[in-house]
CSV table of C-alpha atoms in Angstrom, one decimal:
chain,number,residue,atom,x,y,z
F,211,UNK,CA,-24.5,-41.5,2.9
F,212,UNK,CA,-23.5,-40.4,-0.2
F,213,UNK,CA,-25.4,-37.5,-0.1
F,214,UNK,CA,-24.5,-36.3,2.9
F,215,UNK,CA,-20.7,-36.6,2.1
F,216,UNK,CA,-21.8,-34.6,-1.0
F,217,UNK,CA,-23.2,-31.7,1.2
F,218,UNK,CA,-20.4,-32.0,4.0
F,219,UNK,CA,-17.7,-31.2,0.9
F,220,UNK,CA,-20.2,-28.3,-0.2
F,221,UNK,CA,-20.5,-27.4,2.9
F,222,UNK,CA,-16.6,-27.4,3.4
F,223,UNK,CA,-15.7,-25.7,0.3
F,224,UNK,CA,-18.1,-22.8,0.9
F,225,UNK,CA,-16.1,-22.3,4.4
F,226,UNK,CA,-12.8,-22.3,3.0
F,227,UNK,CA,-13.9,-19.6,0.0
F,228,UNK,CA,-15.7,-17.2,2.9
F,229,UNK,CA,-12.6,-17.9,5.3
F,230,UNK,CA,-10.6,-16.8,2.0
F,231,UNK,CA,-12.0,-13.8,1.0
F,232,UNK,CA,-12.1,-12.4,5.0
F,233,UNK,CA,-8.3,-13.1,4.9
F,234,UNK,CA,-7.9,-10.9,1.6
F,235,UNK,CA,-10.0,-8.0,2.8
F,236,UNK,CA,-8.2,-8.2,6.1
F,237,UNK,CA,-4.9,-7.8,3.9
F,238,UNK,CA,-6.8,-5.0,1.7
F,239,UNK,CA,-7.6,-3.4,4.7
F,240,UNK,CA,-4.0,-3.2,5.8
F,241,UNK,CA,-2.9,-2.1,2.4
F,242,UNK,CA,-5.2,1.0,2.7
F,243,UNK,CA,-3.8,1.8,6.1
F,244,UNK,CA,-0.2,1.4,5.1
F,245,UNK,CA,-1.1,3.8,2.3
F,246,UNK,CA,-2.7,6.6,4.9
F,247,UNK,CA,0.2,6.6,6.8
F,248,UNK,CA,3.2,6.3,4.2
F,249,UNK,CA,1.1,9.4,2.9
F,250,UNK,CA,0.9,11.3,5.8
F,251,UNK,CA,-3.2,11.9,5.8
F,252,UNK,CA,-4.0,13.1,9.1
F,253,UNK,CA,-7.5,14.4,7.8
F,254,UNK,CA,-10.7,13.6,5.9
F,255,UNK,CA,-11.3,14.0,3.1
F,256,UNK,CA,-8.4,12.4,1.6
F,257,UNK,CA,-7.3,14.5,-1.7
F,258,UNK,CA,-6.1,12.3,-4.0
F,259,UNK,CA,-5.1,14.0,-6.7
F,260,UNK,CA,-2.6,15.8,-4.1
F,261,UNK,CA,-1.7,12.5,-3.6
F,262,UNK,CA,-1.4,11.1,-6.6
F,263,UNK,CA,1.3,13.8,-7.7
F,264,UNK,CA,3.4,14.0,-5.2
F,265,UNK,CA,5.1,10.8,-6.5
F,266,UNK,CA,7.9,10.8,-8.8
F,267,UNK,CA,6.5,7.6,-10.6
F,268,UNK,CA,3.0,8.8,-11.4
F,269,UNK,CA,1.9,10.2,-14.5
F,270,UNK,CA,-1.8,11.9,-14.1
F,271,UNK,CA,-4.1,12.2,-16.9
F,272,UNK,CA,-7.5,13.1,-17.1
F,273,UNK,CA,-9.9,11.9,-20.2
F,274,UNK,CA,-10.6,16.0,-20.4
F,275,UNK,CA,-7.0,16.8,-21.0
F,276,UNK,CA,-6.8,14.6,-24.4
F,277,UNK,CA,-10.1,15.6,-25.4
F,278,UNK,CA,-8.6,19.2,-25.4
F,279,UNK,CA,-5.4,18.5,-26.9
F,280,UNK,CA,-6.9,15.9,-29.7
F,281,UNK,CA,-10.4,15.6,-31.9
F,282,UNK,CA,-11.9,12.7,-29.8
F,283,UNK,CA,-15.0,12.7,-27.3
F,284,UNK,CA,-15.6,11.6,-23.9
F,285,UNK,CA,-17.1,8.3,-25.5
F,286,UNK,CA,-14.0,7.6,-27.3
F,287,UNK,CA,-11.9,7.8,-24.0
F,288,UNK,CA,-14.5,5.6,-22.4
F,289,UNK,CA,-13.9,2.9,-25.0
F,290,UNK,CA,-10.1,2.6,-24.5
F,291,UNK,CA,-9.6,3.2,-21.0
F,292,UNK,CA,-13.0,1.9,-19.5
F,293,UNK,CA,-16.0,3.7,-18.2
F,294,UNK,CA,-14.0,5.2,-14.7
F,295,UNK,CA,-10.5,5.0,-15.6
F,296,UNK,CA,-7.6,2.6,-16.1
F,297,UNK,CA,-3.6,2.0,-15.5
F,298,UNK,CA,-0.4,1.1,-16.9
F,299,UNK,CA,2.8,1.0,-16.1
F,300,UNK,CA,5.8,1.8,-18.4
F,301,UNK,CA,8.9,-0.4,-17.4
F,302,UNK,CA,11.4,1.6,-19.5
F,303,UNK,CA,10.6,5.1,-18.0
F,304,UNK,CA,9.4,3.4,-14.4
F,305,UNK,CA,6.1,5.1,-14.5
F,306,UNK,CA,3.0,4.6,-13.9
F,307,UNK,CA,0.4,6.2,-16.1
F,308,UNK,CA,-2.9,7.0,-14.8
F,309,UNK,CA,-6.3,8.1,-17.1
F,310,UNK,CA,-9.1,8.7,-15.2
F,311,UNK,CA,-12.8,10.5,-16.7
F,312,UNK,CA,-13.4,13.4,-15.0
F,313,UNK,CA,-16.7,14.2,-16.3
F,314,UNK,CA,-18.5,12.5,-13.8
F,315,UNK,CA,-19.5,14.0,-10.0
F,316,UNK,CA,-17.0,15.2,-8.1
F,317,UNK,CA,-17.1,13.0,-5.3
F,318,UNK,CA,-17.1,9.7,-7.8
F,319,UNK,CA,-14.1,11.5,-9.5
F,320,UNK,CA,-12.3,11.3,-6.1
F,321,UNK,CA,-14.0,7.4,-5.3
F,322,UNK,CA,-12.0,7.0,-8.8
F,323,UNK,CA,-8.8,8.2,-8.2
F,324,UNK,CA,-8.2,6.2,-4.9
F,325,UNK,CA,-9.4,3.0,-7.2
F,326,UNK,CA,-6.2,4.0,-9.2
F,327,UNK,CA,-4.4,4.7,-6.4
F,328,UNK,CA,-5.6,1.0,-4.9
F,329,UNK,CA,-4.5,-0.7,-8.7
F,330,UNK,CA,-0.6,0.6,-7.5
F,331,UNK,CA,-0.7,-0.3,-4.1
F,332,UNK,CA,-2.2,-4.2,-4.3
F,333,UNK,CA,0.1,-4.7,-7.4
F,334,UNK,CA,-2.9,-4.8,-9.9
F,335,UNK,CA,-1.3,-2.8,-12.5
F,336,UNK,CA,1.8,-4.7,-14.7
F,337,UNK,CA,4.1,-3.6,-17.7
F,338,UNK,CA,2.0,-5.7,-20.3
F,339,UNK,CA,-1.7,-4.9,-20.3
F,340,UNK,CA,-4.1,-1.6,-19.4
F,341,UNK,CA,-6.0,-2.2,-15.9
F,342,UNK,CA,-9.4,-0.7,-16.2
F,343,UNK,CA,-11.1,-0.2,-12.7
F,344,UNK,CA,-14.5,-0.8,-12.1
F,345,UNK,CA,-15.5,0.9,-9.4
F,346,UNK,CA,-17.6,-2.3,-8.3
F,347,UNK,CA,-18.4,-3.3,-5.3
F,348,UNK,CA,-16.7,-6.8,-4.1
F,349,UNK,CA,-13.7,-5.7,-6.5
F,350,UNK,CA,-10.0,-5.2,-4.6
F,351,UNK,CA,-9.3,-1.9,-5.6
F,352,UNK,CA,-13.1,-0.7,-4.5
F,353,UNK,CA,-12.4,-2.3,-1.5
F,354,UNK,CA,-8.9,-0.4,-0.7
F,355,UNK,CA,-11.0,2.5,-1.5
F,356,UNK,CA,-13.6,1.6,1.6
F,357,UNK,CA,-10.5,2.0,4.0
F,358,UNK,CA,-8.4,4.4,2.3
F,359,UNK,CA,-11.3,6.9,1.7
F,360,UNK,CA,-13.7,6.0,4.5
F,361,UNK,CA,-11.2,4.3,7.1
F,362,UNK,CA,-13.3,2.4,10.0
F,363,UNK,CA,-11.2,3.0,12.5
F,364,UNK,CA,-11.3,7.0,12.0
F,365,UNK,CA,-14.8,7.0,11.1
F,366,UNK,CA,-15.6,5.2,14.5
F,367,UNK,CA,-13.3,7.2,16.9
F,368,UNK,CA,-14.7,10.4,15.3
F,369,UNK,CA,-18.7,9.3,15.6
F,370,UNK,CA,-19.2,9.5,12.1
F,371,UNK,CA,-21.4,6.7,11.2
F,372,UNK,CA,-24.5,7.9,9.2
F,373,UNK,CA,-24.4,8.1,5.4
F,374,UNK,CA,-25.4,11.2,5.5
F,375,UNK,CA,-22.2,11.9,8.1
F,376,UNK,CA,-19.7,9.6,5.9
F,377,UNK,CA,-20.7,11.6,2.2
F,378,UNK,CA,-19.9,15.0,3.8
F,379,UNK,CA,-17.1,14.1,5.8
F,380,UNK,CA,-15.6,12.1,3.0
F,381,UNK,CA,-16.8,13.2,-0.2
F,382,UNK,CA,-17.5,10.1,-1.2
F,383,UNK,CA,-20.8,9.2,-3.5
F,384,UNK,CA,-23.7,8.7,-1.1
F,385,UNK,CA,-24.0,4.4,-2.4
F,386,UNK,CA,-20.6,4.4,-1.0
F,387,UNK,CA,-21.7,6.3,1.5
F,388,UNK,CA,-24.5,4.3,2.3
F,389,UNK,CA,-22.8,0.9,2.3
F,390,UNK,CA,-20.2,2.1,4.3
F,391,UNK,CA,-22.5,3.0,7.1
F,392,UNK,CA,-23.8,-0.5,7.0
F,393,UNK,CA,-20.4,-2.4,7.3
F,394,UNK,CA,-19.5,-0.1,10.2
F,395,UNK,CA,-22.5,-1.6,12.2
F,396,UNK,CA,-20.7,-5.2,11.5
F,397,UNK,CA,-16.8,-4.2,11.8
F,398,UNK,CA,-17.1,-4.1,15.8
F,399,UNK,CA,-16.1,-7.7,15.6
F,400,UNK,CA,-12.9,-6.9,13.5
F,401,UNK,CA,-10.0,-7.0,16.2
F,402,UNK,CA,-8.0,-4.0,16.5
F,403,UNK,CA,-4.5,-4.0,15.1
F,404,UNK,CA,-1.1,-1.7,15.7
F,405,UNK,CA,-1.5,-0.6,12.3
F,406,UNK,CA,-5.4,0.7,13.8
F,407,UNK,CA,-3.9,2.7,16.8
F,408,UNK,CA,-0.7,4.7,14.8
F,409,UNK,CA,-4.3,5.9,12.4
F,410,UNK,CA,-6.4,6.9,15.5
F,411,UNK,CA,-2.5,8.5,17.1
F,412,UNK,CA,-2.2,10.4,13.4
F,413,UNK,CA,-5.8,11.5,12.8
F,414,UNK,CA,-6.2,12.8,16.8
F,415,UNK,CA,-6.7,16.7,15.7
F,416,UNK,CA,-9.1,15.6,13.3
F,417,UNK,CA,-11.1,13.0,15.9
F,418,UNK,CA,-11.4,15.5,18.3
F,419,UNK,CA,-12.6,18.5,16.5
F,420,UNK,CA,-15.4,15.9,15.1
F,421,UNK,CA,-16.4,14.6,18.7
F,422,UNK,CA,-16.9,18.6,20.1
């Protein structure tokens, strides 16, 4: 009796975690949509950098740009602000500051960016400490990046579903690519929300040249 009380409360618990963590990719998921549409993208790829500057609040830096202007390497970047990148925000100006290494492929650079971009938008980043991403999968900000780079719903409506498809039509690395692809064969069971049909009503030009 015992032990099956012990293995009903395992059981139990192991429910609760996986009901938990659909809840807060659910929530993720909506973040990355709100993001699309407070930002106007109407069209894959997304172009973060674009993005990224056209707030008043952002301050954009890439590891190149202080390599340039000071005597330190790439490696010496890395071991302050992290492998990808990292964030910060500065309370007395109101600004966020971004780093972010550039040195690596372009479509990672971009897979990086909206990492940063996801650090602001789930409220990752404080006035106290340096976020570094990690570009992992299973972290928050990677997974804002699955929807905000490579959003299901558009991805779907437009037929693009293979890796291959995904990588070209969102420059995204072709791992990311590639996992993608495989989620999409799962996310027919995800119910559709308002949030779902104002994407599809804003990306239409985009969906349709895709489907001729």
């Amino acid at each position: 009796m015992l032990k099956y009380s012990y293995n009903f409360v395992t059981w139990s618990v192991s429910i609760v975690f996986f009901i938990d963590e659909l809840m807060a990719k659910k929530l993720i998921k909506l973040s990355a949509y709100d993001a699309l549409m407070k930002f106007n993208v109407c069209a894959l790829p997304v172009d973060p950098i674009e993005l990224l500057n056209s707030r008043d609040d952002i301050v954009l830096y890439a590891f190149s740009f202080f390599q340039n202007l000071l005597d330190y390497s790439i490696e010496d970047f890395m071991s302050a602000f992290g492998p990808y990148g990292a964030a910060t925000y500065n309370r007395r100006l109101g600004k966020y500051f971004l780093y972010y290494n550039n040195t690596n492929s372009d479509a990672f650079v971009r897979w990086t960016l909206v990492c940063l971009l996801a650090s602001i938008e789930l409220g990752s980043v404080d006035s106290i400490s340096l976020y570094m991403i990690s570009c992992k999968d299973g972290d928050d900000c990677d997974t804002f990046a699955y929807y905000f780079a490579a959003p299901d719903v558009i991805l779907k409506a437009a037929n693009i579903c293979s890796p291959e498809s995904i990588m070209k039509s969102c420059q995204i690395p072709f791992n990311k690519a590639h996992k993608k692809s495989r989620d999409l064969k799962k996310s027919w069971i995800d119910k559709k929300t308002y949030l779902d049909k104002i994407l599809k009503s804003n990306f239409y030009d985009f969906i349709h040249l895709h489907k001729e």
